[in-house]
Short mmCIF file of C-alpha atoms in Angstrom, two decimals:
data_model
loop_
_atom_site.label_atom_id
_atom_site.label_comp_id
_atom_site.label_asym_id
_atom_site.label_seq_id
_atom_site.Cartn_x
_atom_site.Cartn_y
_atom_site.Cartn_z
CA MET A 448 -54.02 56.02 -35.90
CA ASN A 449 -56.83 57.03 -38.20
CA THR A 450 -60.27 55.49 -37.76
CA PRO A 451 -61.42 53.47 -40.76
CA ALA A 452 -64.49 54.65 -42.66
CA THR A 453 -67.73 52.74 -42.09
CA ARG A 454 -68.43 49.88 -44.45
CA ASP A 455 -71.00 51.93 -46.37
CA ALA A 456 -68.78 55.00 -46.59
CA PHE A 457 -65.85 52.90 -47.81
CA GLU A 458 -68.00 51.19 -50.44
CA ALA A 459 -69.16 54.65 -51.57
CA ARG A 460 -65.49 55.69 -51.86
CA LEU A 461 -64.76 52.72 -54.10
CA ARG A 462 -67.79 53.43 -56.28
CA ARG A 463 -66.77 57.07 -56.61
CA ILE A 464 -63.42 55.94 -58.08
CA GLY A 465 -65.37 54.20 -60.83
CA ALA A 466 -67.62 57.20 -61.41
CA GLU A 467 -64.57 59.43 -61.84
CA ARG A 468 -61.99 57.19 -63.52
CA TYR A 469 -63.53 54.11 -65.17
CA HIS A 470 -62.76 53.86 -68.87
CA ASP A 471 -66.40 54.22 -69.91
CA LEU A 472 -65.52 57.94 -69.66
CA HIS A 473 -62.82 57.62 -72.34
CA PRO A 474 -63.73 59.15 -75.72
CA PHE A 475 -62.83 55.95 -77.57
CA HIS A 476 -65.85 54.21 -76.08
CA GLY A 477 -68.09 57.00 -77.33
CA LEU A 478 -66.73 56.45 -80.85
CA LEU A 479 -67.06 52.68 -80.61
CA HIS A 480 -70.55 52.54 -79.18
CA GLY A 481 -71.82 55.39 -81.34
CA GLY A 482 -70.86 53.65 -84.58
CA GLN A 483 -68.14 56.17 -85.41
CA CYS A 484 -65.30 53.64 -85.50
CA SER A 485 -64.10 52.48 -88.91
CA PRO A 486 -63.79 48.71 -89.44
CA ASP A 487 -60.01 49.09 -88.93
CA GLN A 488 -60.48 50.95 -85.65
CA VAL A 489 -62.79 48.19 -84.44
CA ARG A 490 -60.14 45.65 -85.48
CA ALA A 491 -57.42 47.53 -83.61
CA TRP A 492 -59.60 47.48 -80.50
CA VAL A 493 -60.28 43.73 -80.88
CA ILE A 494 -56.56 42.97 -81.33
CA ASN A 495 -55.41 45.00 -78.36
CA ARG A 496 -58.21 44.07 -76.02
CA TYR A 497 -57.44 40.42 -76.77
CA TYR A 498 -54.09 40.86 -75.07
CA TYR A 499 -55.89 41.96 -71.93
CA GLN A 500 -58.29 38.99 -72.09
CA SER A 501 -55.41 36.60 -72.64
CA ARG A 502 -53.64 37.76 -69.47
CA ILE A 503 -56.65 37.70 -67.15
CA PRO A 504 -56.50 33.95 -66.41
CA MET A 505 -52.73 34.27 -65.84
CA LYS A 506 -53.47 37.10 -63.42
CA ASP A 507 -56.05 34.94 -61.62
CA ALA A 508 -53.66 31.99 -61.50
CA ALA A 509 -51.00 34.28 -59.97
CA PHE A 510 -53.59 35.18 -57.35
CA LEU A 511 -54.53 31.53 -56.68
CA SER A 512 -50.85 30.67 -56.30
CA ARG A 513 -50.64 32.97 -53.28
CA VAL A 514 -53.89 32.04 -51.49
CA GLU A 515 -53.61 29.63 -48.56
CA ASP A 516 -57.36 29.28 -47.95
CA PRO A 517 -58.87 26.45 -50.05
CA ALA A 518 -62.34 28.02 -49.92
CA LEU A 519 -61.08 31.29 -51.35
CA ARG A 520 -59.13 29.43 -54.05
CA ARG A 521 -62.22 27.38 -54.96
CA THR A 522 -64.37 30.48 -55.36
CA TRP A 523 -61.75 32.41 -57.30
CA ARG A 524 -60.98 29.49 -59.61
CA SER A 525 -64.25 29.97 -61.50
CA ARG A 526 -62.75 33.12 -63.03
CA ILE A 527 -60.14 31.03 -64.81
CA GLU A 528 -62.83 28.62 -66.01
CA ASP A 529 -64.96 31.52 -67.25
CA HIS A 530 -62.10 32.69 -69.47
CA ASP A 531 -60.37 29.47 -70.46
CA GLY A 532 -63.52 27.37 -70.75
CA SER A 533 -64.67 24.07 -69.27
CA ASP A 534 -67.08 21.27 -70.25
CA GLY A 535 -70.04 22.90 -71.90
CA ASN A 536 -68.52 26.40 -71.81
CA GLU A 537 -66.19 27.48 -74.59
CA GLY A 538 -64.87 30.32 -72.38
CA GLY A 539 -64.37 34.04 -72.81
CA ILE A 540 -61.14 33.83 -74.81
CA ALA A 541 -62.75 31.61 -77.48
CA ARG A 542 -65.73 33.99 -77.54
CA TRP A 543 -63.41 36.94 -78.05
CA LEU A 544 -61.78 35.16 -81.00
CA ARG A 545 -65.28 34.68 -82.45
CA LEU A 546 -65.61 38.45 -82.33
CA ALA A 547 -62.20 38.71 -84.05
CA SER A 548 -63.45 36.49 -86.90
CA ALA A 549 -66.66 38.48 -87.18
CA VAL A 550 -64.71 41.71 -87.80
CA GLY A 551 -62.68 40.01 -90.54
CA LEU A 552 -59.52 39.20 -88.60
CA ASP A 553 -57.67 35.90 -88.69
CA PRO A 554 -58.19 34.54 -85.15
CA ASP A 555 -54.74 32.92 -85.24
CA TYR A 556 -53.19 36.30 -85.92
CA VAL A 557 -55.10 37.83 -83.00
CA ALA A 558 -54.16 34.94 -80.70
CA SER A 559 -50.48 35.41 -81.62
CA CYS A 560 -50.60 38.92 -80.08
CA ALA A 561 -48.20 39.97 -82.85
CA GLY A 562 -49.48 43.46 -83.54
CA VAL A 563 -50.42 44.47 -80.00
CA LEU A 564 -49.37 48.01 -79.07
CA PRO A 565 -46.36 48.11 -76.73
CA ALA A 566 -48.31 50.42 -74.41
CA THR A 567 -51.06 47.79 -74.15
CA ARG A 568 -48.48 45.18 -73.15
CA PHE A 569 -46.86 47.46 -70.58
CA ALA A 570 -50.20 48.29 -68.94
CA VAL A 571 -51.56 44.74 -68.92
CA ASP A 572 -48.26 43.23 -67.76
CA ALA A 573 -48.22 45.79 -64.94
CA TYR A 574 -51.61 44.47 -63.84
CA VAL A 575 -50.47 40.82 -63.81
CA ARG A 576 -47.42 41.79 -61.79
CA PHE A 577 -49.45 43.89 -59.40
CA VAL A 578 -51.56 40.86 -58.54
CA ARG A 579 -48.45 38.71 -58.24
CA GLU A 580 -46.61 41.08 -55.90
CA ARG A 581 -49.05 43.12 -53.80
CA THR A 582 -51.11 42.03 -50.80
CA LEU A 583 -54.13 39.79 -51.41
CA LEU A 584 -56.34 42.70 -50.38
CA GLU A 585 -54.85 44.91 -53.08
CA ALA A 586 -55.11 42.08 -55.60
CA VAL A 587 -58.82 41.56 -54.91
CA ALA A 588 -59.48 45.30 -54.80
CA SER A 589 -57.89 45.72 -58.22
CA SER A 590 -60.53 43.35 -59.63
CA LEU A 591 -63.36 45.62 -58.50
CA THR A 592 -63.51 47.52 -61.78
CA GLU A 593 -66.01 44.75 -62.49
CA LEU A 594 -68.42 46.78 -60.36
CA PHE A 595 -68.63 49.16 -63.29
CA ALA A 596 -68.43 46.63 -66.15
CA PRO A 597 -72.07 45.50 -66.56
CA LYS A 598 -73.14 49.02 -67.51
CA ILE A 599 -70.44 49.34 -70.18
CA HIS A 600 -71.16 45.84 -71.52
CA ALA A 601 -74.88 46.55 -71.81
CA GLU A 602 -74.17 49.85 -73.61
CA ARG A 603 -71.69 48.08 -75.85
CA ILE A 604 -74.07 45.29 -76.89
CA GLU A 605 -76.75 47.84 -77.64
CA GLY A 606 -74.41 50.25 -79.46
CA LEU A 607 -72.62 47.61 -81.51
CA LEU A 608 -75.85 45.86 -82.54
CA ARG A 609 -77.31 49.16 -83.70
CA ASN A 610 -74.26 50.41 -85.55
CA TYR A 611 -72.19 47.59 -87.03
CA GLU A 612 -72.99 44.82 -89.49
CA PHE A 613 -70.66 42.33 -87.82
CA ALA A 614 -72.59 42.51 -84.57
CA ASP A 615 -74.92 39.62 -83.78
CA ASP A 616 -75.60 37.15 -80.98
CA SER A 617 -72.59 35.03 -81.89
CA SER A 618 -69.99 37.79 -82.27
CA LEU A 619 -71.14 39.60 -79.13
CA SER A 620 -71.54 36.50 -76.96
CA TYR A 621 -68.47 37.51 -74.93
CA PHE A 622 -70.23 40.60 -73.60
CA ARG A 623 -73.57 38.89 -73.10
CA LYS A 624 -71.90 36.19 -71.02
CA ARG A 625 -69.99 38.74 -68.93
CA LEU A 626 -73.30 40.33 -67.97
CA THR A 627 -73.95 37.33 -65.73
CA GLU A 628 -70.35 36.34 -64.85
CA ALA A 629 -69.06 39.73 -63.70
CA PRO A 630 -71.78 40.47 -61.11
CA LYS A 631 -71.26 37.06 -59.48
CA ASP A 632 -67.49 37.66 -59.26
CA VAL A 633 -67.74 41.20 -58.07
CA ALA A 634 -70.35 40.52 -55.39
CA PHE A 635 -67.83 38.14 -53.84
CA GLY A 636 -64.85 40.45 -54.40
CA LEU A 637 -66.58 43.50 -52.99
CA ALA A 638 -67.73 41.69 -49.84
CA TRP A 639 -64.20 40.30 -49.38
CA VAL A 640 -62.62 43.74 -49.69
CA LEU A 641 -65.17 45.35 -47.33
CA ASP A 642 -64.48 42.58 -44.78
CA HIS A 643 -60.69 42.75 -45.02
CA ALA A 644 -60.08 46.50 -45.37
CA ASP A 645 -60.55 46.91 -41.62
CA THR A 646 -58.09 49.75 -40.95
CA ALA A 647 -57.77 53.18 -42.54
CA ASP A 648 -54.43 52.14 -44.04
CA ARG A 649 -55.93 49.04 -45.61
CA GLN A 650 -58.84 51.05 -46.96
CA ASP A 651 -56.35 53.45 -48.54
CA ALA A 652 -54.38 50.56 -50.02
CA ALA A 653 -57.53 48.99 -51.47
CA ALA A 654 -58.69 52.31 -52.94
CA ASP A 655 -55.23 52.89 -54.46
CA ALA A 656 -55.33 49.40 -55.98
CA LEU A 657 -58.65 50.18 -57.62
CA ILE A 658 -57.25 53.50 -58.93
CA PHE A 659 -54.24 51.61 -60.30
CA LYS A 660 -56.60 49.27 -62.16
CA THR A 661 -58.59 52.15 -63.65
CA ASP A 662 -55.24 53.50 -64.89
CA VAL A 663 -54.49 50.13 -66.51
CA LEU A 664 -57.79 50.20 -68.40
CA TRP A 665 -57.62 53.89 -69.31
CA SER A 666 -54.06 53.61 -70.64
CA GLN A 667 -55.13 50.88 -73.03
CA LEU A 668 -57.80 53.08 -74.61
CA ASP A 669 -55.44 56.05 -74.69
CA ALA A 670 -52.88 53.99 -76.58
CA LEU A 671 -55.56 52.79 -78.99
CA HIS A 672 -56.89 56.29 -79.56
CA SER A 673 -53.40 57.71 -80.04
CA ALA A 674 -52.41 54.99 -82.51
CA TYR A 675 -55.57 54.59 -84.59
CA VAL A 676 -57.83 57.67 -84.30
CA ALA A 677 -56.92 60.67 -86.48
CA PRO A 678 -54.34 62.10 -86.29
CA ALA A 679 -53.19 58.47 -85.99
CA ARG A 680 -49.63 57.73 -84.88
CA ILE A 681 -49.11 53.97 -85.16
CA PRO A 682 -45.94 53.01 -83.24
CA PRO A 683 -43.22 51.00 -85.00
CA GLY A 684 -44.09 47.30 -85.13
CA ALA A 685 -47.76 47.65 -84.17
CA TRP A 686 -50.67 46.35 -86.26
CA ARG A 687 -51.37 48.28 -89.45
CA PRO A 688 -54.67 48.17 -91.33
CA GLY A 689 -54.61 45.34 -93.85
CA GLU A 690 -52.51 43.02 -91.69
CA GLY A 691 -53.87 39.89 -90.03
CA LEU A 692 -57.07 39.67 -92.07
CA ALA A 693 -58.91 36.40 -92.55
CA LEU A 694 -58.08 34.96 -95.97
CA ALA A 695 -61.58 35.24 -97.42
CA ARG A 696 -61.54 38.98 -96.86
CA ALA A 697 -57.88 39.62 -97.59
CA SER A 698 -58.07 38.13 -101.06
CA MET B 913 -28.90 25.21 -85.93
CA ASN B 914 -28.63 28.59 -87.60
CA THR B 915 -25.22 30.17 -88.08
CA PRO B 916 -24.80 33.45 -86.22
CA ALA B 917 -24.22 36.60 -88.25
CA THR B 918 -20.69 38.00 -88.33
CA ARG B 919 -19.80 40.54 -85.69
CA ASP B 920 -20.06 43.40 -88.20
CA ALA B 921 -23.35 42.18 -89.66
CA PHE B 922 -24.83 41.78 -86.18
CA GLU B 923 -23.70 45.26 -85.16
CA ALA B 924 -25.31 46.60 -88.35
CA ARG B 925 -28.55 44.80 -87.40
CA LEU B 926 -28.55 46.49 -84.00
CA ARG B 927 -27.87 49.91 -85.53
CA ARG B 928 -30.69 49.40 -88.02
CA ILE B 929 -33.11 48.93 -85.11
CA GLY B 930 -32.15 52.40 -83.94
CA ALA B 931 -32.48 53.88 -87.42
CA GLU B 932 -36.00 52.46 -87.70
CA ARG B 933 -37.40 52.64 -84.18
CA TYR B 934 -35.49 55.07 -81.92
CA HIS B 935 -37.68 57.80 -80.45
CA ASP B 936 -35.85 60.61 -82.28
CA LEU B 937 -38.33 59.65 -85.04
CA HIS B 938 -41.32 60.50 -82.81
CA PRO B 939 -43.15 63.72 -83.73
CA PHE B 940 -42.95 65.02 -80.16
CA HIS B 941 -39.21 65.49 -80.53
CA GLY B 942 -39.76 67.56 -83.65
CA LEU B 943 -42.11 69.83 -81.70
CA LEU B 944 -39.74 70.05 -78.73
CA HIS B 945 -36.56 70.72 -80.65
CA GLY B 946 -38.25 73.03 -83.12
CA GLY B 947 -39.55 75.38 -80.44
CA GLN B 948 -43.19 74.45 -81.05
CA CYS B 949 -43.83 73.19 -77.52
CA SER B 950 -45.70 75.49 -75.15
CA PRO B 951 -44.16 76.02 -71.68
CA ASP B 952 -46.72 73.55 -70.30
CA GLN B 953 -45.81 70.92 -72.88
CA VAL B 954 -42.14 71.31 -71.95
CA ARG B 955 -43.12 70.95 -68.28
CA ALA B 956 -45.11 67.79 -69.00
CA TRP B 957 -42.06 66.34 -70.76
CA VAL B 958 -39.77 67.27 -67.84
CA ILE B 959 -42.17 65.71 -65.30
CA ASN B 960 -42.61 62.46 -67.16
CA ARG B 961 -39.03 62.05 -68.28
CA TYR B 962 -37.97 62.52 -64.66
CA TYR B 963 -39.72 59.27 -63.83
CA TYR B 964 -37.53 57.50 -66.38
CA GLN B 965 -34.36 59.14 -64.99
CA SER B 966 -35.35 58.22 -61.45
CA ARG B 967 -35.66 54.52 -62.33
CA ILE B 968 -32.41 54.17 -64.29
CA PRO B 969 -30.16 53.73 -61.24
CA MET B 970 -32.66 51.21 -59.82
CA LYS B 971 -32.49 49.37 -63.14
CA ASP B 972 -28.69 49.39 -63.00
CA ALA B 973 -28.70 48.21 -59.39
CA ALA B 974 -31.01 45.35 -60.40
CA PHE B 975 -28.44 44.45 -63.05
CA LEU B 976 -25.51 44.66 -60.58
CA SER B 977 -27.41 42.42 -58.17
CA ARG B 978 -27.32 39.62 -60.74
CA VAL B 979 -23.72 39.91 -61.96
CA GLU B 980 -21.20 37.45 -60.50
CA ASP B 981 -18.13 38.98 -62.15
CA PRO B 982 -16.58 41.76 -59.99
CA ALA B 983 -14.95 43.39 -63.03
CA LEU B 984 -18.28 43.69 -64.83
CA ARG B 985 -19.93 45.04 -61.67
CA ARG B 986 -17.12 47.60 -61.23
CA THR B 987 -17.50 48.88 -64.78
CA TRP B 988 -21.28 48.97 -64.68
CA ARG B 989 -21.35 50.71 -61.29
CA SER B 990 -20.27 54.02 -62.83
CA ARG B 991 -23.73 54.28 -64.39
CA ILE B 992 -25.29 54.54 -60.94
CA GLU B 993 -22.73 57.16 -59.93
CA ASP B 994 -23.40 59.13 -63.09
CA HIS B 995 -27.08 59.40 -62.18
CA ASP B 996 -27.03 59.52 -58.38
CA GLY B 997 -23.86 61.60 -58.04
CA SER B 998 -20.57 61.19 -56.19
CA ASP B 999 -17.88 63.48 -54.76
CA GLY B 1000 -17.51 66.37 -57.17
CA ASN B 1001 -20.38 65.23 -59.40
CA GLU B 1002 -23.94 66.24 -58.52
CA GLY B 1003 -25.27 63.50 -60.80
CA GLY B 1004 -27.84 63.34 -63.60
CA ILE B 1005 -30.92 63.29 -61.38
CA ALA B 1006 -29.92 66.56 -59.66
CA ARG B 1007 -29.17 68.03 -63.07
CA TRP B 1008 -32.61 67.03 -64.32
CA LEU B 1009 -34.20 68.75 -61.33
CA ARG B 1010 -32.22 71.88 -62.27
CA LEU B 1011 -33.96 71.71 -65.64
CA ALA B 1012 -37.28 71.32 -63.78
CA SER B 1013 -36.60 74.53 -61.84
CA ALA B 1014 -35.58 76.35 -65.02
CA VAL B 1015 -38.96 75.60 -66.63
CA GLY B 1016 -40.78 76.93 -63.56
CA LEU B 1017 -41.60 73.66 -61.81
CA ASP B 1018 -41.16 72.98 -58.12
CA PRO B 1019 -38.36 70.38 -58.07
CA ASP B 1020 -39.91 68.71 -55.01
CA TYR B 1021 -43.14 68.24 -56.96
CA VAL B 1022 -41.23 66.69 -59.86
CA ALA B 1023 -39.22 64.45 -57.52
CA SER B 1024 -42.46 63.22 -55.90
CA CYS B 1025 -43.52 61.76 -59.29
CA ALA B 1026 -47.08 62.74 -58.34
CA GLY B 1027 -48.39 63.76 -61.76
CA VAL B 1028 -46.57 61.21 -63.90
CA LEU B 1029 -48.74 59.63 -66.61
CA PRO B 1030 -49.76 56.04 -65.80
CA ALA B 1031 -48.52 54.97 -69.24
CA THR B 1032 -45.07 56.40 -68.40
CA ARG B 1033 -44.98 54.35 -65.20
CA PHE B 1034 -46.09 51.17 -66.97
CA ALA B 1035 -43.42 51.53 -69.66
CA VAL B 1036 -40.57 52.47 -67.33
CA ASP B 1037 -41.47 49.83 -64.75
CA ALA B 1038 -41.52 47.26 -67.55
CA TYR B 1039 -37.92 48.23 -68.33
CA VAL B 1040 -36.74 47.85 -64.73
CA ARG B 1041 -38.41 44.45 -64.55
CA PHE B 1042 -36.97 43.38 -67.88
CA VAL B 1043 -33.46 43.99 -66.55
CA ARG B 1044 -34.33 42.22 -63.30
CA GLU B 1045 -35.73 39.10 -64.98
CA ARG B 1046 -34.12 38.49 -68.37
CA THR B 1047 -30.66 37.16 -69.17
CA LEU B 1048 -27.66 39.42 -68.61
CA LEU B 1049 -27.19 39.55 -72.38
CA GLU B 1050 -30.74 40.87 -72.87
CA ALA B 1051 -30.24 43.33 -70.01
CA VAL B 1052 -27.06 44.77 -71.53
CA ALA B 1053 -28.55 44.77 -75.03
CA SER B 1054 -31.54 46.78 -73.78
CA SER B 1055 -29.12 49.54 -72.74
CA LEU B 1056 -27.83 49.94 -76.29
CA THR B 1057 -30.34 52.66 -77.17
CA GLU B 1058 -27.45 54.78 -75.88
CA LEU B 1059 -25.85 54.13 -79.27
CA PHE B 1060 -28.39 56.55 -80.66
CA ALA B 1061 -28.56 59.02 -77.76
CA PRO B 1062 -25.64 61.40 -78.46
CA LYS B 1063 -27.24 62.53 -81.72
CA ILE B 1064 -30.56 63.32 -80.05
CA HIS B 1065 -28.84 65.07 -77.13
CA ALA B 1066 -26.78 67.25 -79.46
CA GLU B 1067 -29.91 68.16 -81.45
CA ARG B 1068 -31.76 68.83 -78.23
CA ILE B 1069 -29.13 71.17 -76.80
CA GLU B 1070 -28.99 73.08 -80.06
CA GLY B 1071 -32.79 73.19 -80.53
CA LEU B 1072 -33.61 74.12 -76.93
CA LEU B 1073 -30.94 76.85 -76.79
CA ARG B 1074 -32.24 78.38 -79.99
CA ASN B 1075 -35.93 78.22 -79.12
CA TYR B 1076 -36.56 78.55 -75.39
CA GLU B 1077 -35.73 81.25 -72.86
CA PHE B 1078 -35.17 78.76 -70.03
CA ALA B 1079 -32.36 77.05 -71.91
CA ASP B 1080 -28.82 77.84 -70.77
CA ASP B 1081 -25.68 76.00 -69.69
CA SER B 1082 -27.07 75.31 -66.23
CA SER B 1083 -30.53 74.05 -67.21
CA LEU B 1084 -29.17 71.90 -70.04
CA SER B 1085 -26.21 70.48 -68.14
CA TYR B 1086 -27.88 67.07 -67.99
CA PHE B 1087 -27.69 66.66 -71.77
CA ARG B 1088 -24.21 68.17 -72.06
CA LYS B 1089 -22.91 65.69 -69.48
CA ARG B 1090 -24.59 62.75 -71.21
CA LEU B 1091 -22.68 63.61 -74.38
CA THR B 1092 -19.54 62.26 -72.70
CA GLU B 1093 -21.09 59.67 -70.32
CA ALA B 1094 -23.24 57.77 -72.84
CA PRO B 1095 -20.49 57.00 -75.40
CA LYS B 1096 -18.24 55.57 -72.65
CA ASP B 1097 -21.06 53.33 -71.40
CA VAL B 1098 -22.22 52.21 -74.78
CA ALA B 1099 -18.76 51.41 -76.11
CA PHE B 1100 -18.47 48.91 -73.28
CA GLY B 1101 -22.04 47.64 -73.65
CA LEU B 1102 -21.79 47.17 -77.39
CA ALA B 1103 -18.51 45.26 -77.17
CA TRP B 1104 -19.97 43.07 -74.40
CA VAL B 1105 -23.07 42.26 -76.45
CA LEU B 1106 -21.04 41.52 -79.60
CA ASP B 1107 -18.79 39.21 -77.56
CA HIS B 1108 -21.62 37.36 -75.81
CA ALA B 1109 -24.21 37.09 -78.60
CA ASP B 1110 -22.30 34.16 -80.07
CA THR B 1111 -25.19 32.08 -81.43
CA ALA B 1112 -28.01 32.99 -83.78
CA ASP B 1113 -30.51 32.55 -80.93
CA ARG B 1114 -28.57 34.88 -78.67
CA GLN B 1115 -28.29 37.44 -81.44
CA ASP B 1116 -32.06 37.28 -81.89
CA ALA B 1117 -32.59 37.67 -78.14
CA ALA B 1118 -30.26 40.69 -78.00
CA ALA B 1119 -31.96 42.31 -81.00
CA ASP B 1120 -35.40 41.69 -79.45
CA ALA B 1121 -34.19 43.27 -76.20
CA LEU B 1122 -33.11 46.38 -78.07
CA ILE B 1123 -36.48 46.50 -79.86
CA PHE B 1124 -38.21 46.17 -76.49
CA LYS B 1125 -36.24 49.16 -75.22
CA THR B 1126 -37.12 51.29 -78.24
CA ASP B 1127 -40.77 50.44 -77.47
CA VAL B 1128 -40.26 51.64 -73.88
CA LEU B 1129 -38.93 54.99 -75.09
CA TRP B 1130 -41.47 55.42 -77.89
CA SER B 1131 -44.42 54.64 -75.61
CA GLN B 1132 -43.37 57.42 -73.25
CA LEU B 1133 -43.47 60.02 -76.03
CA ASP B 1134 -46.74 58.63 -77.36
CA ALA B 1135 -48.32 59.00 -73.93
CA LEU B 1136 -46.99 62.54 -73.64
CA HIS B 1137 -48.21 63.49 -77.10
CA SER B 1138 -51.62 61.94 -76.50
CA ALA B 1139 -52.05 63.67 -73.13
CA TYR B 1140 -50.67 67.14 -73.83
CA VAL B 1141 -50.59 67.90 -77.58
CA ALA B 1142 -53.90 69.03 -79.15
CA PRO B 1143 -56.36 67.39 -79.14
CA ALA B 1144 -55.05 66.78 -75.61
CA ARG B 1145 -56.58 63.99 -73.52
CA ILE B 1146 -55.07 64.21 -70.04
CA PRO B 1147 -55.83 60.96 -68.17
CA PRO B 1148 -57.48 61.11 -64.72
CA GLY B 1149 -54.96 61.93 -62.00
CA ALA B 1150 -52.13 63.07 -64.30
CA TRP B 1151 -50.45 66.49 -64.11
CA ARG B 1152 -52.54 69.41 -65.31
CA PRO B 1153 -51.08 72.75 -66.37
CA GLY B 1154 -50.82 75.03 -63.36
CA GLU B 1155 -49.99 72.24 -60.90
CA GLY B 1156 -46.57 71.79 -59.34
CA LEU B 1157 -45.23 75.24 -60.20
CA ALA B 1158 -42.42 76.83 -58.21
CA LEU B 1159 -43.87 79.35 -55.74
CA ALA B 1160 -42.31 82.40 -57.33
CA ARG B 1161 -44.11 81.70 -60.59
CA ALA B 1162 -47.31 80.27 -59.16
CA SER B 1163 -48.07 83.35 -57.06
#
C-alpha cells in the first residue's frame, strides 16, 4: 500500500491542480476582463453562467441529503442560504439576476434557462450528479475550486468596472459578496478534505474530484467561446443575440 | 386537453427535428467528409467518438434493465450484440478500434478513453443517464436519431474513401455494417414511439427527447471543433497530437 503524502504536500498537490487547470486560464476570461467582449458576448456569459448558479444550491442539497453528521450539515447549509437568500440577504441567485438586468436582459428569460447551451447543461448536470453519487470526500473535494475563486472575482470586478458601462456596485454585487463567502466555505472544505484524505487512494480520489470540477468549469467557457466568439457557431436552439432582452431595450 | 397529432403528422414532426438539428449539419462533418481534416483531426474524432460507441451498449443495458416486457427486451437486446459482438460478429466496438488502428492510433490507448474531451464525457454520460431515468417512451424516442444516420454513414464512407489513404473496406467496416443495422433498429423504434405517443403530452415528451439527443450529438462535434480545428483550444488533460500513436508510427 502506498504511503499518503503529508498534509502540506497534499495541499500543494491540490493547489497545483488549480494553477494548471482552473478556468482563469481560459482565453474567454481574458476577453471578458479586458473589455474585449461585445455586449452580446457578455449576455451569453450571463445567461449560461446563470445555469451554473441555479444548480449550485441543488448540488449542495444533494450533498446535505447524504450527510449523517448534523454538525457537518449545519455548516454546509450556509452555502444554500448564500445562494437562495435568507432574512436580510437576497442571495447570490437574485444578485446574478441583477447583473442580467444590468446587461439588458430580461431576468425572467434568464431564470427560465431557455437559451442555455446544451454543453453548459451537460457539464453542470454532471457536477450535480457527481456530488449526488460519489463519496462525501469526493463531493467536498470537488468544491475546492473555490480556493482559486477569490483571485478571479477580484480581477473580474476590477476588469468589468474599468471596461463596461453596465458595471457598478449593484450589478457586480454577486462577485463582491463571493469575496467574503467563498473563503469561509473553502477554509472549512479544505480542512475537511485534508483531514479525511488519510490514505494515498483517498488523496488520489480527492485530487481526481478536483480535476473533474476544473473540467466542468473549463467546458462551460469552451462552449461559450465556441458558440459566441468569432468564428461563432451557435448550436441549434441556443440563445441568439436579440433574444431575451428587457423590454425597454428591445423596443 | 390537447388533441394529439395524427400518426403521420407526428412522424413528420420527428423527421423535421432531424432536418433542422441532426449533426450532419455541423461544419466538422463537412471538413471530415470533404478531406479537409488533418490526420490529427481525424484521430481526435476517432478518439472522442469511441467514447460514445463505448457507452451505447451500457445505455441499451440500462434500457433493458427497466423493461418488463420480454418481447421488447428480446428485440432491443440485438443492439447490445451489434456493438459488443457475438458468435461470427466481432461487433461495432471492435470495428471502431480497427478504424483507430488504421489512422495510426494505438487501439489500447483509444479503448482506455484517456484523452477524451471532458465535454464529450459530459454529453455522452448525460445520454446514458437520460435513458436510465426518463420514461421508456423518452428513452426509445432518444434513439430515433438513427432515422437520420444511414444518410450520414453513406456520405461518410464515400467521402472518406475518396479523400483519405487510411480508408478501405476494413477500416470503414463499422459504417458499412451500420447501414444495415440502424434501419432495422429504427424501424422498430419509430413504430414503437408512434404507437406509444398517444397523447399530445407524450408526443411533446418524445419530440423533446429526440431534440435532447440531437443536442448530445451536436455538442460532441462542437467540442471537437473547438479543441482541434484552428484556432484550436485543447482543454487541459485532453489528447494532444502525438499521444497514443501505435508504436510502428510513433517510433
